[in-house]
Amino acid sequence: MAPNSWKSKVIMNVLSYLDYKTGKVIIVGSKRVGSLYRVIQLSIIGYLVGYVFLSKKSYQTKEESIQSAVMTKLKGVAVTNTSESGWMVWGPVDYVIPPQGEAVFFIVTNFIETPNQKLGNCAESPNVPDGHCKGDEDCAEGELVVAGHGVRTGRCMRDNGKSNGTCEIYSWCPVERRCQSQDRHKHTNMLREAENFTIYIKNVIRFPKFSFSKANIQDTADKFHLKKCRYDEALEPYCPIFRLGDIVNQTGHSFQDMALMGGLIGILIRWECDLDRDPSECQPRYNFTRTDINVSRESSGFNFRHARYYETESGESYRTQFKVYGIRINIMVHGKAGKFCIIPTFIHIGSGLACIGGGAWFCDWILLYLMKNREFYKDWKFENVKNSTTEDIQQTPEEQQPTDLLPEV
Ligand SMILES: *[C@@H]1O[C@H](CO)[C@@H](O)[C@H](O)[C@H]1NC(C)=O
């Protein structure tokens, strides 16, 4: 071959790269496959627009991690009258533990008081099994009472004529009188007014990805309204002041029961913000659940003991022990935010278009393998290259003809 024609072949090959090539379309007059294809196409577009974009907002980039700060403050006063210490006034200082305004705190609603405990000798409580004795030999001096209140002194204290007693112990005396379960249901020491205590919750959040901050207090709300309002799911859903009784009712439990035996309540603050909209539409939703519910009534509830210490004028210390029942509140903050972003938009449009391509593949499959005259469609769809002669291959692309399908003109 002449080098000249070799060169021109290379040039022609290079030039053919610059030709634009497009696929040939075969129109099939089958209305059944055609409408099936349209249905597939429409449902994929509907899914893409309706679910992926409008409902799931997939055109947004999302932020699921939320930075949050919570501050609480309680208000309200309760008055109790006990046989041990008479009238007592309970302010937030007395009934909120710990008092520094945290996201987890405890509100005293009921208590058992053991006043004037001094270090000394007294009988162990009969409710402690390890403290029972029949004689002094059961009360070895210096031994601790398992799950009891103090150290044995070596004496067994028995009431006249009884064979069973309890060991004498060195402890904070007198020991707490443990209530029998019917006693526990006495309402005498309850802080009834606790139902009307108010909890002010201040919550500031931030979505670091979008540098967006917000608080659960409306910017527009005047100070006076903020002092007065009470949260109500329907009427005042954005008021940050909650009545304790309302919170308990929202969990579906009775305040009386819960105040008596105590319990745990979770307050969930949920922020779901669409930052393509006005920031004022980014508002929290509050949700209340009781988290200590148990099948058995005996094991639900919440209580603990603490003491207040005093000194007499002579310098001797004594204490008042409180076993307090109450409601422990745990405030949890969750949230996510989304904002328009071009990359997820393209990714979702791209995957939607790929699905439409899948629909075309499915219709092709029906056409070529399931339809009655599939052989006819196959002949049109596939050109059989094996039938072509060697001359055909050597022809330039412009001259090439599908000789086996098109009739000779
Ligand atoms: C709570 O407040 C309301 C209205 O101020 C009052 O009628 C009610 O008696 C109070 N409840 C208790 C238990 O004090």
Short mmCIF file of C-alpha atoms and ligand atoms in Angstrom, two decimals:
data_model
loop_
_atom_site.label_atom_id
_atom_site.label_comp_id
_atom_site.label_asym_id
_atom_site.label_seq_id
_atom_site.Cartn_x
_atom_site.Cartn_y
_atom_site.Cartn_z
CA MET A 1 0.00 0.00 0.00
CA ALA A 2 1.20 3.49 -0.77
CA PRO A 3 2.23 5.52 2.28
CA ASN A 4 -0.05 8.27 0.98
CA SER A 5 -3.22 6.18 1.35
CA TRP A 6 -2.01 4.99 4.79
CA LYS A 7 -1.74 8.59 5.90
CA SER A 8 -5.15 9.55 4.54
CA LYS A 9 -6.66 6.57 6.40
CA VAL A 10 -5.28 7.88 9.68
CA ILE A 11 -6.61 11.35 8.96
CA MET A 12 -10.02 9.95 8.11
CA ASN A 13 -10.06 7.96 11.38
CA VAL A 14 -9.15 11.04 13.36
CA LEU A 15 -11.81 13.08 11.58
CA SER A 16 -14.45 10.42 12.24
CA TYR A 17 -13.92 11.04 15.96
CA LEU A 18 -15.29 14.50 15.41
CA ASP A 19 -18.52 13.17 13.89
CA TYR A 20 -21.46 13.22 16.23
CA LYS A 21 -23.07 9.82 16.52
CA THR A 22 -26.63 9.30 17.70
CA GLY A 23 -28.69 6.17 18.25
CA LYS A 24 -31.39 5.12 15.85
CA VAL A 25 -34.87 4.88 17.35
CA ILE A 26 -37.27 2.11 16.48
CA ILE A 27 -40.88 3.15 16.98
CA VAL A 28 -43.07 0.24 17.98
CA GLY A 29 -46.75 0.76 17.30
CA SER A 30 -47.84 -1.43 20.24
CA LYS A 31 -50.15 0.72 22.39
CA ARG A 32 -49.98 -1.76 25.19
CA VAL A 33 -46.19 -1.60 25.61
CA GLY A 34 -46.29 2.12 24.88
CA SER A 35 -48.79 2.88 27.60
CA LEU A 36 -46.99 0.55 30.03
CA TYR A 37 -43.83 2.55 29.38
CA ARG A 38 -45.69 5.83 29.99
CA VAL A 39 -47.15 4.50 33.23
CA ILE A 40 -43.69 3.46 34.43
CA GLN A 41 -42.27 6.81 33.38
CA LEU A 42 -45.03 8.78 35.12
CA SER A 43 -44.85 6.78 38.32
CA ILE A 44 -41.07 7.22 38.52
CA ILE A 45 -41.41 10.96 37.90
CA GLY A 46 -44.21 11.10 40.46
CA TYR A 47 -42.10 9.23 43.00
CA LEU A 48 -39.16 11.50 42.28
CA VAL A 49 -41.09 14.75 42.55
CA GLY A 50 -43.67 13.82 45.18
CA TYR A 51 -41.76 11.60 47.56
CA VAL A 52 -38.07 12.20 47.02
CA PHE A 53 -38.22 15.95 46.51
CA LEU A 54 -41.38 17.31 48.15
CA SER A 55 -41.83 14.87 51.02
CA LYS A 56 -38.23 13.85 51.81
CA LYS A 57 -36.71 17.14 50.67
CA SER A 58 -33.80 15.32 49.07
CA TYR A 59 -32.68 18.48 47.34
CA GLN A 60 -31.36 19.59 50.71
CA THR A 61 -28.14 18.82 52.46
CA LYS A 62 -28.91 17.68 56.00
CA GLU A 63 -27.47 18.30 59.43
CA GLU A 64 -28.42 15.79 62.12
CA SER A 65 -26.04 16.82 64.88
CA ILE A 66 -27.34 19.60 67.04
CA GLN A 67 -25.54 21.63 69.67
CA SER A 68 -27.81 22.49 72.53
CA ALA A 69 -27.82 24.20 75.90
CA VAL A 70 -30.65 23.83 78.41
CA MET A 71 -31.40 25.95 81.44
CA THR A 72 -34.32 25.44 83.80
CA LYS A 73 -35.96 27.42 86.53
CA LEU A 74 -38.84 26.41 88.79
CA LYS A 75 -41.39 28.55 90.52
CA GLY A 76 -44.10 27.81 93.03
CA VAL A 77 -44.54 27.33 96.74
CA ALA A 78 -46.02 24.43 98.68
CA VAL A 79 -47.04 24.12 102.32
CA THR A 80 -47.05 20.90 104.35
CA ASN A 81 -48.09 20.08 107.89
CA THR A 82 -46.44 17.01 109.38
CA SER A 83 -46.74 15.49 112.81
CA GLU A 84 -42.94 15.56 113.17
CA SER A 85 -42.13 19.16 112.42
CA GLY A 86 -45.40 20.99 111.94
CA TRP A 87 -45.88 23.55 109.21
CA MET A 88 -43.22 23.71 106.52
CA VAL A 89 -42.97 25.95 103.50
CA TRP A 90 -41.30 24.50 100.44
CA GLY A 91 -39.78 26.89 97.92
CA PRO A 92 -37.76 25.95 94.83
CA VAL A 93 -34.64 25.99 97.03
CA ASP A 94 -36.13 23.16 99.07
CA TYR A 95 -37.82 21.00 96.48
CA VAL A 96 -35.51 21.22 93.44
CA ILE A 97 -32.49 18.92 93.66
CA PRO A 98 -29.93 19.92 92.43
CA PRO A 99 -30.91 23.59 92.50
CA GLN A 100 -28.63 24.99 89.80
CA GLY A 101 -31.02 24.78 86.85
CA GLU A 102 -29.81 21.76 84.93
CA ALA A 103 -31.43 19.70 82.21
CA VAL A 104 -31.87 16.79 84.65
CA PHE A 105 -33.43 17.64 87.97
CA PHE A 106 -35.69 16.28 90.66
CA ILE A 107 -38.79 17.83 92.20
CA VAL A 108 -39.85 16.65 95.66
CA THR A 109 -43.57 15.83 95.75
CA ASN A 110 -43.81 13.60 98.84
CA PHE A 111 -41.52 12.77 101.72
CA ILE A 112 -40.99 10.78 104.90
CA GLU A 113 -39.21 12.75 107.57
CA THR A 114 -37.09 11.37 110.44
CA PRO A 115 -36.17 14.40 112.54
CA ASN A 116 -33.63 14.79 115.38
CA GLN A 117 -31.38 11.86 114.57
CA LYS A 118 -28.35 11.78 116.84
CA LEU A 119 -25.43 9.35 116.98
CA GLY A 120 -26.20 6.83 119.70
CA ASN A 121 -27.65 3.43 120.49
CA CYS A 122 -31.09 2.28 119.46
CA ALA A 123 -32.90 -0.78 118.12
CA GLU A 124 -32.48 -1.71 114.47
CA SER A 125 -35.58 -1.39 112.33
CA PRO A 126 -37.61 -4.66 112.19
CA ASN A 127 -37.71 -4.30 108.39
CA VAL A 128 -34.02 -5.27 108.14
CA PRO A 129 -33.86 -9.12 108.10
CA ASP A 130 -30.21 -9.27 109.21
CA GLY A 131 -31.07 -7.25 112.33
CA HIS A 132 -33.40 -9.87 113.84
CA CYS A 133 -32.26 -11.75 116.97
CA LYS A 134 -33.38 -14.27 119.56
CA GLY A 135 -30.67 -13.55 122.10
CA ASP A 136 -27.54 -11.48 122.66
CA GLU A 137 -25.42 -14.16 120.91
CA ASP A 138 -27.05 -13.14 117.58
CA CYS A 139 -25.72 -9.61 117.99
CA ALA A 140 -21.93 -9.91 118.02
CA GLU A 141 -20.47 -6.58 119.06
CA GLY A 142 -18.82 -4.53 116.30
CA GLU A 143 -20.48 -6.34 113.38
CA LEU A 144 -22.35 -4.39 110.76
CA VAL A 145 -25.95 -5.15 109.96
CA VAL A 146 -26.19 -6.20 106.31
CA ALA A 147 -28.37 -3.65 104.46
CA GLY A 148 -29.08 -2.08 107.84
CA HIS A 149 -28.37 1.18 109.58
CA GLY A 150 -25.37 0.69 111.86
CA VAL A 151 -22.98 -1.39 114.00
CA ARG A 152 -24.18 -4.02 116.51
CA THR A 153 -23.47 -3.28 120.16
CA GLY A 154 -23.90 -6.87 121.44
CA ARG A 155 -27.42 -6.58 122.89
CA CYS A 156 -30.64 -8.05 121.62
CA MET A 157 -33.58 -5.77 122.29
CA ARG A 158 -36.81 -7.64 122.90
CA ASP A 159 -40.16 -6.37 124.00
CA ASN A 160 -41.43 -8.00 127.19
CA GLY A 161 -42.45 -11.59 126.67
CA LYS A 162 -41.49 -11.78 122.99
CA SER A 163 -38.92 -14.29 121.77
CA ASN A 164 -37.88 -12.25 118.72
CA GLY A 165 -36.33 -8.84 118.74
CA THR A 166 -33.82 -6.72 116.89
CA CYS A 167 -30.20 -6.03 117.66
CA GLU A 168 -29.24 -2.80 119.29
CA ILE A 169 -27.05 -0.73 116.98
CA TYR A 170 -24.88 2.35 117.14
CA SER A 171 -26.23 4.65 114.47
CA TRP A 172 -28.10 7.85 113.71
CA CYS A 173 -30.99 7.29 116.13
CA PRO A 174 -33.88 6.86 115.96
CA VAL A 175 -33.72 4.97 112.67
CA GLU A 176 -36.25 5.74 109.97
CA ARG A 177 -39.55 4.06 110.59
CA ARG A 178 -40.16 2.14 107.41
CA CYS A 179 -43.70 2.41 106.22
CA GLN A 180 -45.77 -0.60 105.38
CA SER A 181 -47.09 -0.44 101.85
CA GLN A 182 -50.58 0.66 102.90
CA ASP A 183 -48.93 3.45 104.89
CA ARG A 184 -47.04 4.59 101.88
CA HIS A 185 -50.26 5.50 100.19
CA LYS A 186 -51.01 8.10 102.80
CA HIS A 187 -51.24 11.53 101.29
CA THR A 188 -50.46 13.47 104.45
CA ASN A 189 -47.01 14.66 103.53
CA MET A 190 -47.68 15.33 99.90
CA LEU A 191 -46.79 18.67 98.36
CA ARG A 192 -50.21 19.08 96.80
CA GLU A 193 -49.41 22.43 95.27
CA ALA A 194 -46.64 20.78 93.21
CA GLU A 195 -49.25 20.33 90.52
CA ASN A 196 -49.13 24.08 89.98
CA PHE A 197 -45.34 24.46 89.98
CA THR A 198 -44.04 25.93 86.76
CA ILE A 199 -40.92 24.93 84.92
CA TYR A 200 -39.29 27.46 82.66
CA ILE A 201 -37.11 25.78 80.06
CA LYS A 202 -34.67 27.83 78.07
CA ASN A 203 -33.12 25.98 75.17
CA VAL A 204 -30.60 27.44 72.75
CA ILE A 205 -29.59 25.32 69.79
CA ARG A 206 -27.12 25.60 66.96
CA PHE A 207 -26.62 23.74 63.70
CA PRO A 208 -22.88 24.19 63.18
CA LYS A 209 -22.94 23.19 59.49
CA PHE A 210 -25.22 26.11 58.64
CA SER A 211 -24.04 28.47 61.43
CA PHE A 212 -27.67 28.73 62.46
CA SER A 213 -28.68 29.45 66.08
CA LYS A 214 -32.07 29.73 67.67
CA ALA A 215 -33.73 29.72 71.08
CA ASN A 216 -37.10 28.32 72.07
CA ILE A 217 -38.26 31.78 73.07
CA GLN A 218 -40.00 33.72 70.36
CA ASP A 219 -38.19 36.90 69.43
CA THR A 220 -41.45 38.76 69.01
CA ALA A 221 -42.98 37.70 72.31
CA ASP A 222 -43.09 40.60 74.73
CA LYS A 223 -41.67 40.05 78.18
CA PHE A 224 -45.06 40.32 79.82
CA HIS A 225 -46.52 37.55 77.70
CA LEU A 226 -43.54 35.35 78.46
CA LYS A 227 -44.14 35.73 82.19
CA LYS A 228 -47.81 34.91 81.90
CA CYS A 229 -48.06 32.19 79.29
CA ARG A 230 -48.39 28.46 79.98
CA TYR A 231 -47.50 25.79 77.49
CA ASP A 232 -50.53 24.23 75.84
CA GLU A 233 -50.17 21.83 72.94
CA ALA A 234 -52.94 23.49 70.97
CA LEU A 235 -53.11 27.09 72.19
CA GLU A 236 -49.57 27.97 73.25
CA PRO A 237 -47.26 25.42 71.61
CA TYR A 238 -44.22 27.71 71.77
CA CYS A 239 -44.55 28.97 75.34
CA PRO A 240 -41.47 27.77 77.28
CA ILE A 241 -43.23 27.68 80.68
CA PHE A 242 -44.76 24.36 81.66
CA ARG A 243 -47.09 23.47 84.50
CA LEU A 244 -45.91 20.30 86.24
CA GLY A 245 -49.45 18.92 86.40
CA ASP A 246 -49.84 19.42 82.63
CA ILE A 247 -46.55 17.65 81.93
CA VAL A 248 -47.63 14.61 83.95
CA ASN A 249 -51.07 14.58 82.31
CA GLN A 250 -49.46 14.68 78.86
CA THR A 251 -47.64 11.45 79.68
CA GLY A 252 -51.04 9.86 80.29
CA HIS A 253 -50.54 9.26 84.02
CA SER A 254 -52.30 10.65 87.05
CA PHE A 255 -50.51 13.36 88.95
CA GLN A 256 -51.68 12.00 92.30
CA ASP A 257 -50.12 8.58 91.69
CA MET A 258 -46.92 9.99 90.38
CA ALA A 259 -46.52 12.55 93.14
CA LEU A 260 -47.06 9.87 95.74
CA MET A 261 -44.58 7.26 94.51
CA GLY A 262 -42.35 9.36 92.29
CA GLY A 263 -41.39 8.73 88.72
CA LEU A 264 -39.22 9.68 85.80
CA ILE A 265 -40.35 11.91 82.99
CA GLY A 266 -38.54 12.66 79.77
CA ILE A 267 -39.17 15.91 77.96
CA LEU A 268 -38.10 15.64 74.36
CA ILE A 269 -37.53 18.87 72.48
CA ARG A 270 -37.48 18.24 68.75
CA TRP A 271 -36.25 20.80 66.26
CA GLU A 272 -36.93 20.14 62.60
CA CYS A 273 -35.85 23.12 60.59
CA ASP A 274 -36.16 23.82 56.89
CA LEU A 275 -33.63 26.58 56.52
CA ASP A 276 -34.85 27.43 53.00
CA ARG A 277 -37.81 29.02 54.76
CA ASP A 278 -37.97 31.90 57.16
CA PRO A 279 -36.08 31.24 60.45
CA SER A 280 -39.24 32.09 62.40
CA GLU A 281 -40.75 28.84 61.06
CA CYS A 282 -38.02 26.86 62.80
CA GLN A 283 -39.78 26.04 66.07
CA PRO A 284 -39.41 23.30 68.66
CA ARG A 285 -41.95 20.58 69.40
CA TYR A 286 -42.29 19.24 72.92
CA ASN A 287 -43.00 15.65 73.78
CA PHE A 288 -43.54 14.15 77.22
CA THR A 289 -43.07 10.51 78.20
CA ARG A 290 -42.91 8.68 81.46
CA THR A 291 -39.75 6.61 81.38
CA ASP A 292 -40.02 4.48 84.53
CA ILE A 293 -43.23 2.67 83.68
CA ASN A 294 -43.16 -0.90 84.73
CA VAL A 295 -45.62 -3.73 84.74
CA SER A 296 -45.44 -4.09 88.48
CA ARG A 297 -46.54 -1.12 90.49
CA GLU A 298 -44.06 -1.85 93.26
CA SER A 299 -40.97 -1.38 91.14
CA SER A 300 -42.05 1.83 89.46
CA GLY A 301 -41.51 5.14 91.16
CA PHE A 302 -38.48 7.07 92.25
CA ASN A 303 -37.13 8.09 95.65
CA PHE A 304 -33.93 8.71 97.51
CA ARG A 305 -32.78 9.89 100.94
CA HIS A 306 -30.91 12.94 101.99
CA ALA A 307 -30.32 14.76 105.28
CA ARG A 308 -30.04 18.24 106.65
CA TYR A 309 -27.46 18.66 109.39
CA TYR A 310 -27.73 20.97 112.39
CA GLU A 311 -25.77 21.65 115.56
CA THR A 312 -27.05 22.23 119.06
CA GLU A 313 -25.69 25.14 121.09
CA SER A 314 -23.38 22.75 122.90
CA GLY A 315 -21.84 21.71 119.57
CA GLU A 316 -23.50 18.32 119.26
CA SER A 317 -24.63 17.59 115.72
CA TYR A 318 -27.95 16.10 114.75
CA ARG A 319 -29.76 15.70 111.48
CA THR A 320 -33.15 15.43 109.87
CA GLN A 321 -33.36 12.67 107.35
CA PHE A 322 -35.74 12.93 104.41
CA LYS A 323 -36.80 10.10 102.21
CA VAL A 324 -38.12 12.04 99.24
CA TYR A 325 -40.43 10.83 96.51
CA GLY A 326 -40.71 12.96 93.44
CA ILE A 327 -40.52 13.48 89.75
CA ARG A 328 -37.19 13.47 88.02
CA ILE A 329 -37.25 15.33 84.75
CA ASN A 330 -34.78 14.72 81.98
CA ILE A 331 -34.77 17.19 79.11
CA MET A 332 -33.42 15.80 75.85
CA VAL A 333 -32.93 17.81 72.68
CA HIS A 334 -32.99 16.29 69.21
CA GLY A 335 -33.01 18.02 65.88
CA LYS A 336 -32.13 18.19 62.25
CA ALA A 337 -31.96 20.89 59.67
CA GLY A 338 -31.84 20.94 55.88
CA LYS A 339 -30.89 23.49 53.30
CA PHE A 340 -30.91 23.45 49.49
CA CYS A 341 -27.73 22.11 47.96
CA ILE A 342 -27.00 21.48 44.27
CA ILE A 343 -25.07 18.20 44.71
CA PRO A 344 -27.79 16.05 46.36
CA THR A 345 -30.26 17.58 43.89
CA PHE A 346 -28.24 16.32 40.92
CA ILE A 347 -27.62 12.95 42.54
CA HIS A 348 -31.34 12.38 43.02
CA ILE A 349 -32.30 13.61 39.55
CA GLY A 350 -29.59 11.36 38.14
CA SER A 351 -30.81 8.29 39.99
CA GLY A 352 -34.39 9.10 38.94
CA LEU A 353 -33.38 9.25 35.27
CA ALA A 354 -31.54 5.96 35.68
CA CYS A 355 -34.79 4.44 36.97
CA ILE A 356 -36.60 5.66 33.86
CA GLY A 357 -33.89 3.90 31.83
CA GLY A 358 -34.69 0.79 33.81
CA GLY A 359 -38.32 1.18 32.72
CA ALA A 360 -37.24 1.22 29.09
CA TRP A 361 -35.22 -1.92 29.64
CA PHE A 362 -38.27 -3.62 31.19
CA CYS A 363 -40.51 -2.66 28.25
CA ASP A 364 -37.88 -3.92 25.80
CA TRP A 365 -37.86 -7.20 27.62
CA ILE A 366 -41.65 -7.52 27.38
CA LEU A 367 -41.55 -6.58 23.73
CA LEU A 368 -38.82 -9.06 22.78
CA TYR A 369 -39.68 -12.04 24.98
CA LEU A 370 -43.36 -11.94 25.90
CA MET A 371 -45.26 -10.37 23.02
CA LYS A 372 -47.00 -12.59 20.45
CA ASN A 373 -45.02 -11.31 17.47
CA ARG A 374 -41.73 -10.99 19.34
CA GLU A 375 -39.72 -12.57 16.47
CA PHE A 376 -40.82 -9.77 14.20
CA TYR A 377 -39.75 -7.13 16.72
CA LYS A 378 -36.46 -8.95 17.29
CA ASP A 379 -35.66 -8.82 13.60
CA TRP A 380 -36.07 -5.08 13.68
CA LYS A 381 -34.28 -4.54 16.94
CA PHE A 382 -31.12 -6.57 16.30
CA GLU A 383 -28.94 -6.33 13.22
CA ASN A 384 -27.06 -9.54 12.77
CA VAL A 385 -23.45 -8.60 12.03
CA LYS A 386 -22.41 -12.19 11.14
CA ASN A 387 -24.44 -11.99 7.93
CA SER A 388 -22.38 -9.03 6.69
CA THR A 389 -19.71 -9.82 4.12
CA THR A 390 -16.08 -8.83 4.48
CA GLU A 391 -16.54 -6.12 1.86
CA ASP A 392 -19.08 -4.46 4.10
CA ILE A 393 -16.53 -4.11 6.86
CA GLN A 394 -14.01 -2.54 4.54
CA GLN A 395 -16.54 0.02 3.40
CA THR A 396 -16.41 3.45 4.94
CA PRO A 397 -19.13 4.07 7.56
CA GLU A 398 -21.09 6.37 5.23
CA GLU A 399 -21.51 3.63 2.64
CA GLN A 400 -22.45 0.91 5.08
CA GLN A 401 -26.01 -0.34 4.79
CA PRO A 402 -27.93 -2.89 6.88
CA THR A 403 -28.45 -4.98 3.75
CA ASP A 404 -30.22 -7.79 5.53
CA LEU A 405 -33.07 -5.65 6.81
CA LEU A 406 -33.63 -2.79 4.43
CA PRO A 407 -34.99 -3.68 0.99
CA GLU A 408 -32.78 -2.83 -1.98
CA VAL A 409 -33.84 0.39 -3.68
C1 LIG B 1 -53.67 25.37 91.19
O1 LIG B 1 -54.04 26.66 90.73
C2 LIG B 1 -55.42 26.79 90.46
C3 LIG B 1 -55.65 28.15 89.83
O2 LIG B 1 -54.75 29.10 90.29
C4 LIG B 1 -56.20 26.60 91.75
O3 LIG B 1 -57.59 26.72 91.51
C5 LIG B 1 -55.90 25.21 92.31
O4 LIG B 1 -56.53 25.03 93.54
C6 LIG B 1 -54.40 25.01 92.47
N1 LIG B 1 -54.14 23.61 92.82
C7 LIG B 1 -53.53 23.25 93.94
C8 LIG B 1 -53.37 21.82 94.16
O5 LIG B 1 -53.16 24.06 94.74
#
